CSV table of C-alpha atoms in Angstrom, one decimal:
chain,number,residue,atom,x,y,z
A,197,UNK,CA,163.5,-88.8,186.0
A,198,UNK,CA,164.3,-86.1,188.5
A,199,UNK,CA,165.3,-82.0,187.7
A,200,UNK,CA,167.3,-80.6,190.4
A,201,UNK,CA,168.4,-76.8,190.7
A,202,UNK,CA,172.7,-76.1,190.7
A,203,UNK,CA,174.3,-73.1,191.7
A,204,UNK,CA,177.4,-72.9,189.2
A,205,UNK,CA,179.0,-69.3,189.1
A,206,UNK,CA,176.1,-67.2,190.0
A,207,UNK,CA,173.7,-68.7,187.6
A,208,UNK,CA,170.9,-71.1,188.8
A,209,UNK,CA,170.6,-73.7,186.2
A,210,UNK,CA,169.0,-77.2,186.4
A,211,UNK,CA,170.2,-80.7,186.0
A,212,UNK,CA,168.4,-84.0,185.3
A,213,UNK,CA,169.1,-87.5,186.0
A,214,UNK,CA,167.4,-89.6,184.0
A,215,UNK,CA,167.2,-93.5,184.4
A,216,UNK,CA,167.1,-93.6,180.5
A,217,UNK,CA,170.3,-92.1,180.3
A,218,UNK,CA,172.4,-94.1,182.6
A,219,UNK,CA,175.5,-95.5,181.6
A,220,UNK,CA,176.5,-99.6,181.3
A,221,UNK,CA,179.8,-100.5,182.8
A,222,UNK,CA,182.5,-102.2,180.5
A,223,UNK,CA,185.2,-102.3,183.2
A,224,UNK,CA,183.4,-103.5,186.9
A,225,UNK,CA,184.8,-101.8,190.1
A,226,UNK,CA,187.4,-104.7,191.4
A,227,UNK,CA,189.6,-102.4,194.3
A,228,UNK,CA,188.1,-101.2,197.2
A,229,UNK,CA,189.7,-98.6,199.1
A,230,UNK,CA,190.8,-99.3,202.5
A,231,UNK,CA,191.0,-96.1,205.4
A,232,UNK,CA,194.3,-95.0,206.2
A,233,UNK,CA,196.0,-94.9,209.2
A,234,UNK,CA,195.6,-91.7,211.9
A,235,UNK,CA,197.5,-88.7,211.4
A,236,UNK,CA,197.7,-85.7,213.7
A,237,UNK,CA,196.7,-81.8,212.6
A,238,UNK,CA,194.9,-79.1,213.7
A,239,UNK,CA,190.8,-77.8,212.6
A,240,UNK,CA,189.2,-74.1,212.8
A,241,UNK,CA,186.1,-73.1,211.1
A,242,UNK,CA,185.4,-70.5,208.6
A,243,UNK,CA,181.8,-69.4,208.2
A,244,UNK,CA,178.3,-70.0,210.6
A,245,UNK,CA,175.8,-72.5,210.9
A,246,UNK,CA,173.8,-71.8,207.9
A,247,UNK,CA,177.4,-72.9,206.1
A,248,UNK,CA,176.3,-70.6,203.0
A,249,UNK,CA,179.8,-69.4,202.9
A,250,UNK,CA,181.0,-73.0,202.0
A,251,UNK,CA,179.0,-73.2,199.3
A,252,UNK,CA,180.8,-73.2,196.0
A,253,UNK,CA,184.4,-73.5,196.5
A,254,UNK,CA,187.8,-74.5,194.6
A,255,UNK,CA,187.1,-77.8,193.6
A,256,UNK,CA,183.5,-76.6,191.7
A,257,UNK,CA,181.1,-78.3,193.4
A,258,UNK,CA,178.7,-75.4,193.1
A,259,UNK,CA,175.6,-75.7,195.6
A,260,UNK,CA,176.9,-78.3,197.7
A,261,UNK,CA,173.4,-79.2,198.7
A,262,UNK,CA,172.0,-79.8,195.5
A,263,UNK,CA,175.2,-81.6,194.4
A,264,UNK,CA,174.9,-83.9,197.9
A,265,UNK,CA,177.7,-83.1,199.9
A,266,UNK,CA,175.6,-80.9,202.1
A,267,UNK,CA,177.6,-79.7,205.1
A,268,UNK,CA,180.0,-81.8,205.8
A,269,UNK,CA,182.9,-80.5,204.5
A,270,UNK,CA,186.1,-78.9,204.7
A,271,UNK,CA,188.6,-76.5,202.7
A,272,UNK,CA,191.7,-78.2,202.9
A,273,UNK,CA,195.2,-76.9,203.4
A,274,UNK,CA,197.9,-76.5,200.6
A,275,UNK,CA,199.2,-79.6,202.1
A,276,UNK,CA,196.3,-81.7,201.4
A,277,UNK,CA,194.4,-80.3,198.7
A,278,UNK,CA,197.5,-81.0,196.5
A,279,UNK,CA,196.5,-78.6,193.7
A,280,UNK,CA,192.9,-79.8,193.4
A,281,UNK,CA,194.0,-83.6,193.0
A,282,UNK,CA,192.1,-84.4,196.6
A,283,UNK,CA,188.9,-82.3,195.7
A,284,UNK,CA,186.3,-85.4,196.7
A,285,UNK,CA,188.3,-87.2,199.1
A,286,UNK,CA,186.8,-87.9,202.7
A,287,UNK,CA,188.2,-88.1,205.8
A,288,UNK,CA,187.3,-89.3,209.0
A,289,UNK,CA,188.3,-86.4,212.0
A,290,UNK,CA,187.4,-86.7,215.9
A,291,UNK,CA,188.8,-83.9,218.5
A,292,UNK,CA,191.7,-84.6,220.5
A,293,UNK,CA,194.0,-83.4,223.7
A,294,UNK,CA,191.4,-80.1,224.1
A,295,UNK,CA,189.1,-79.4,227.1
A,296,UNK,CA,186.9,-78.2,224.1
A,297,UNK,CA,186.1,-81.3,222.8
A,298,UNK,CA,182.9,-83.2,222.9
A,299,UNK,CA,183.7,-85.9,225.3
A,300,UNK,CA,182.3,-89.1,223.7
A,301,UNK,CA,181.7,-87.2,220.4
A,302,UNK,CA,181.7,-90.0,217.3
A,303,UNK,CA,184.3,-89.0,214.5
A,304,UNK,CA,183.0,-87.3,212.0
A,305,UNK,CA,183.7,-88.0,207.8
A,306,UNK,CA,183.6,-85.0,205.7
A,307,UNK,CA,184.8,-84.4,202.2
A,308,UNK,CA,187.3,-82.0,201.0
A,309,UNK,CA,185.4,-79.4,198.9
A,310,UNK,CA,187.5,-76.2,198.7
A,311,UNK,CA,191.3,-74.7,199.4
A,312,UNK,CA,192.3,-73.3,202.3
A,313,UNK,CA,194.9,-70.9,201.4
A,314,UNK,CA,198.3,-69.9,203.1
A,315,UNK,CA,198.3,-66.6,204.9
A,316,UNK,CA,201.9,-65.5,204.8
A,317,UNK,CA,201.5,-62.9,207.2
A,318,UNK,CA,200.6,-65.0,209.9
A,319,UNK,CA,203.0,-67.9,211.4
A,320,UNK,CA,202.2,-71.1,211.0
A,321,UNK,CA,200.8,-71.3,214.7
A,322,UNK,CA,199.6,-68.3,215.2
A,323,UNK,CA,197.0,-67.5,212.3
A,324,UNK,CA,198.5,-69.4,209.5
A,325,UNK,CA,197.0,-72.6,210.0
A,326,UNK,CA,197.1,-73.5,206.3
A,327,UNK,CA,200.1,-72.5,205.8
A,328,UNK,CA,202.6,-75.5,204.1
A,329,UNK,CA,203.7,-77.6,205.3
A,330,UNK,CA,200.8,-78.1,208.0
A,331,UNK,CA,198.0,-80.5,207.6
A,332,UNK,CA,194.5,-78.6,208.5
A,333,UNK,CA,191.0,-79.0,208.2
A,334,UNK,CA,188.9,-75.4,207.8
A,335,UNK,CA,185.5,-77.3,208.3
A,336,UNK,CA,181.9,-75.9,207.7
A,337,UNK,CA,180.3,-74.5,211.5
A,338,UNK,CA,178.0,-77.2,211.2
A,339,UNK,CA,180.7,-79.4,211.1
A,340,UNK,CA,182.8,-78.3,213.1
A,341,UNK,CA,180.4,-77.8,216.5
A,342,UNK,CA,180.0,-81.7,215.9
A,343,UNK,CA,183.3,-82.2,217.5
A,344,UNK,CA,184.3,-79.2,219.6
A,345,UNK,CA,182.8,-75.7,221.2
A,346,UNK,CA,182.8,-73.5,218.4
A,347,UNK,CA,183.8,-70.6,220.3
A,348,UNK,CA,187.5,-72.8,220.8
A,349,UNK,CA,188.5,-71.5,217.0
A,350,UNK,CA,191.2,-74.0,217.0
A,351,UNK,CA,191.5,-77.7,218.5
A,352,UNK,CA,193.8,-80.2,218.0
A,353,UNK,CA,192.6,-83.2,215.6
A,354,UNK,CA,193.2,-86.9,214.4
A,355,UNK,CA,192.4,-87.4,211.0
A,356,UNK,CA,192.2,-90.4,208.0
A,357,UNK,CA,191.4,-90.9,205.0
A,358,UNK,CA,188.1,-93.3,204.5
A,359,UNK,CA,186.3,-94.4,201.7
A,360,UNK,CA,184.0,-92.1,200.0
A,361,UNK,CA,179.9,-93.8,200.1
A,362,UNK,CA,177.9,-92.4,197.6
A,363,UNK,CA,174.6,-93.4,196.4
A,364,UNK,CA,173.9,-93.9,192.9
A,365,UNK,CA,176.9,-93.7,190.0
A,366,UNK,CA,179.6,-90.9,189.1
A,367,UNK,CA,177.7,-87.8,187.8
A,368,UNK,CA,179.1,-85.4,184.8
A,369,UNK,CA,177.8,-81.9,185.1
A,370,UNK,CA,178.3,-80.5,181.2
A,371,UNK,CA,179.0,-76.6,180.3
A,372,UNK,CA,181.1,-74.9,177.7
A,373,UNK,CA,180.1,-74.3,174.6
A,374,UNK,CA,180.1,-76.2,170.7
A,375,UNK,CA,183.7,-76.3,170.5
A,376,UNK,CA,184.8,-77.3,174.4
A,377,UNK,CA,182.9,-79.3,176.8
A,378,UNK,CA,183.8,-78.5,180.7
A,379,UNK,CA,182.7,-81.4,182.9
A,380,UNK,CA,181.9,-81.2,186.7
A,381,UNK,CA,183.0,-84.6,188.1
A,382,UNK,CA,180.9,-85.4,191.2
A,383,UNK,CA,179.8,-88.2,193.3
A,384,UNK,CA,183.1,-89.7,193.1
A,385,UNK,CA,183.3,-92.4,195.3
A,386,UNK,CA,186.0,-95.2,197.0
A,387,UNK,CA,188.7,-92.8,197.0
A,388,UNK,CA,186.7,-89.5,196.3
A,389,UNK,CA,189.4,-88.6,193.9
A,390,UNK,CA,190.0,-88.5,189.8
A,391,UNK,CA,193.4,-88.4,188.4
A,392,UNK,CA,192.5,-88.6,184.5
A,393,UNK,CA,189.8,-88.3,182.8
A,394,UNK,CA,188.6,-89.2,179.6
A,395,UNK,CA,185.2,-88.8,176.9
A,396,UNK,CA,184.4,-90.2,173.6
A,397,UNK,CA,181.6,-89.8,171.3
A,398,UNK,CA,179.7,-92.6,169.7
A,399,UNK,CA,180.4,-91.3,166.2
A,400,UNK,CA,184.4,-91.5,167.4
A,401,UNK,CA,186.3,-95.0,168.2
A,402,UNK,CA,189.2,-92.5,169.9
A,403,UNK,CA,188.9,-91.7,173.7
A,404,UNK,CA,189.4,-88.2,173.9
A,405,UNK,CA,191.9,-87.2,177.0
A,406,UNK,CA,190.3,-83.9,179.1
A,407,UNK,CA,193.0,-82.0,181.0
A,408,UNK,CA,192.4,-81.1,183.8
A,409,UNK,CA,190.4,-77.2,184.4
A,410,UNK,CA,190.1,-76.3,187.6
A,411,UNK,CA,189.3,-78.7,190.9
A,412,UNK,CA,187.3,-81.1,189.9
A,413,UNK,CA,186.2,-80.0,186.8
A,414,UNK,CA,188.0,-81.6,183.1
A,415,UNK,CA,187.7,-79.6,179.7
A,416,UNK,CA,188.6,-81.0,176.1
A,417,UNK,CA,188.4,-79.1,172.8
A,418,UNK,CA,186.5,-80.8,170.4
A,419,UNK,CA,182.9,-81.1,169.3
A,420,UNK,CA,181.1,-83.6,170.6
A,421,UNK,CA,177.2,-82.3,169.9
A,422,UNK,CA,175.2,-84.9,168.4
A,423,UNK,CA,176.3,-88.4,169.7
A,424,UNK,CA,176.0,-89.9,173.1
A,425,UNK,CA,178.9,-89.4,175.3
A,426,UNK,CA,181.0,-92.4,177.0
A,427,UNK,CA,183.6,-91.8,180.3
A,428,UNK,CA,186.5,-93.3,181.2
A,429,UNK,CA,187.4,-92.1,184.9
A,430,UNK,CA,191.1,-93.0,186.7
A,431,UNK,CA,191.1,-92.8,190.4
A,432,UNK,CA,194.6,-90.9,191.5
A,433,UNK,CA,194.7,-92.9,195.0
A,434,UNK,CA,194.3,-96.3,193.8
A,435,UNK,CA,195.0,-95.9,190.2
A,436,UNK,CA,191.8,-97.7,189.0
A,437,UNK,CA,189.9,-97.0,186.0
A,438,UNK,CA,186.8,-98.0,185.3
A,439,UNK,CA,184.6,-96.8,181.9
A,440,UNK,CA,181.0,-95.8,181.7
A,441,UNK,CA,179.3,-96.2,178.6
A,442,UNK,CA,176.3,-93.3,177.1
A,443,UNK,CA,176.4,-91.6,180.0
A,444,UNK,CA,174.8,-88.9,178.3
A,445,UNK,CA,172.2,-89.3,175.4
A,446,UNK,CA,173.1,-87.9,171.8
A,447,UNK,CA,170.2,-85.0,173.0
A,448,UNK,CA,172.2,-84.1,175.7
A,449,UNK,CA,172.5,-80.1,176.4
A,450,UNK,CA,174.6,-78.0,178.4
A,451,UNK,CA,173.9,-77.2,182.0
A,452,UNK,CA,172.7,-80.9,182.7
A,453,UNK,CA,173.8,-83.0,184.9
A,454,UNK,CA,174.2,-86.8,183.6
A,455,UNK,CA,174.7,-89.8,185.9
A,456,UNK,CA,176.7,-93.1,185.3
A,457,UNK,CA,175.6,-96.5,187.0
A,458,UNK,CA,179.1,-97.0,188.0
A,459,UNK,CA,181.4,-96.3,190.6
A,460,UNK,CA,184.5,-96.6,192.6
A,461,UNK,CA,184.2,-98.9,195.9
C-alpha cells in the first residue's frame, strides 16, 4: 500500500493505491495498438527546465509527477487535442530539416497533457503556431532541449502516434461530493485515450454512463457512497472496451486515487 501527494486545483491532497483494492478484469485486453505512420508539423516550447509551468493543464492531470507523466509532455494544438478526446495519447517526435537539431538525437515519445490554444492575432507562421488547422507540439523545456537548441523556439518536426506503456492498471482519481462523483482517468494506456466511460455500484446491476467533464476527467450524478465501485473504460482510437471490477472498496473516500489491474495494450 503506497500514499502519494496530488496537486488538483491548488489543493494538495493524497492518494492511495492499495493492492487490496485492485480491480479483476471481466473483459481481457485483446487489441493492441499499432504506431501510426509519420506526419510533418512544427514544435516550440512554453516554460523552462524546471517544467513547473506544465504542471496541471487541460486535460486534469494535476501534478504531473506524482500522476507519472513527469516531463515528457506536450500541450497540443486545436488540431490535435480534438476537444480533450487526445488528453493521454503519446506520440513519438524527432527534429527535422533544422541546423538546430541534435544530430543523431533518438525520437522522443511524450504524452499530450494540456491545450495549446489559437492566438488569432498572430498568423499561422508567424506566432500562431496552434492556430487550426496546424498540427503542433508546445513541448515541456525538458523535452524539447532533447531534440533541438532551445534557443531555436521553433523547428520543424516528424511526429506519430505510438502506443502508450504504462506500468501497473488504469487509475480513477475520485472528487465531488455525495450526490456527483468526478473521476480523473489516468494511466491510460495502448492508445492513451478514453472515449466513454462508465461506473456502477455493487448495490446496482445498471452501469451508470459519466459524461464527459473536462479533459480527462468523467462526472455522473448519482450517489454511489457505500458500495464498491466497478469501471467500464472505451478506448476512442481503437474502440475497445474493457471492464474493471471493485476498483474501489465500498470505504472508498474522496480525494483517493484507486487503481485497476487492467489496461489497454
Amino acid at each position: 500500500m503506497a500514499v502519494f501527494p496530488l496537486q488538483l486545483c491548488g489543493v494538495l491532497v493524497f492518494f492511495l493505491v492499495s493492492a487490496a483494492t485492485m480491480s479483476s478484469a471481466l473483459t481481457l485486453p485483446t487489441v493492441r495498438f499499432q504506431p501510426s505512420r509519420w506526419y510533418y508539423a512544427h514544435a516550440t516550447f512554453y516554460g523552462d527546465e524546471s517544467a513547473s509551468e506544465t504542471m496541471g493543464g487541460a486535460c486534469g492531470y494535476g501534478n504531473l509527477y506524482n500522476t507519472g507523466y513527469g516531463t515528457a509532455t506536450a500541450a497540443l494544438s486545436t488540431n490535435l487535442f480534438m476537444d480533450g478526446y487526445a488528453c493521454g495519447r503519446c506520440y513519438q517526435i524527432r527534429c527535422t530539416e533544422s541546423p538546430h537539431c541534435y544530430r543523431g538525437a533518438p525520437p522522443i515519445t511524450v504524452t499530450g497533457t494540456n491545450l495549446c490554444p489559437p492566438n488569432w492575432a498572430q498568423p499561422s507562421d508567424n506566432g500562431g503556431w496552434c492556430n487550426p488547422p496546424r498540427s503542433h507540439f508546445d513541448l515541456s523545456k525538458p523535452a524539447f532541449m532533447k531534440i533541438a537548441y532551445w534557443r531555436a523556439g521553433i523547428v520543424p518536426v516528424m511526429y506519430r502516434r505510438v502506443a502508450c506503456i504504462k506500468k501497473g492498471g488504469i487509475r480513477f482519481l475520485l472528487t465531488g461530493n455525495d450526490y456527483w462523483l468526478l473521476a480523473f482517468v489516468t494511466n491510460v494506456g495502448g492508445g492513451g485515450d478514453v472515449r466513454s466511460v462508465w461506473v456502477k455500484g455493487s448495490r446496482s446491476t445498471a452501469w451508470i454512463r459519466m459524461s464527459r467533464n473536462w479533459g480527462a476527467s468523467f462526472q455522473a450524478f448519482s450517489r454511489l457512497g457505500g458500495q464498491s465501485l466497478s469501471f467500464k473504460i472505451t478506448s476512442y482510437t481503437t474502440g475497445q472496451t474493457i471492464i474493471a471490477t471493485n476498483v474501489a472498496p465500498a470505504n472508498w473516500y474522496l480525494g483517493m486515487t484507486y487503481e485497476a489491474n487492467v489496461n489497454f495494450a
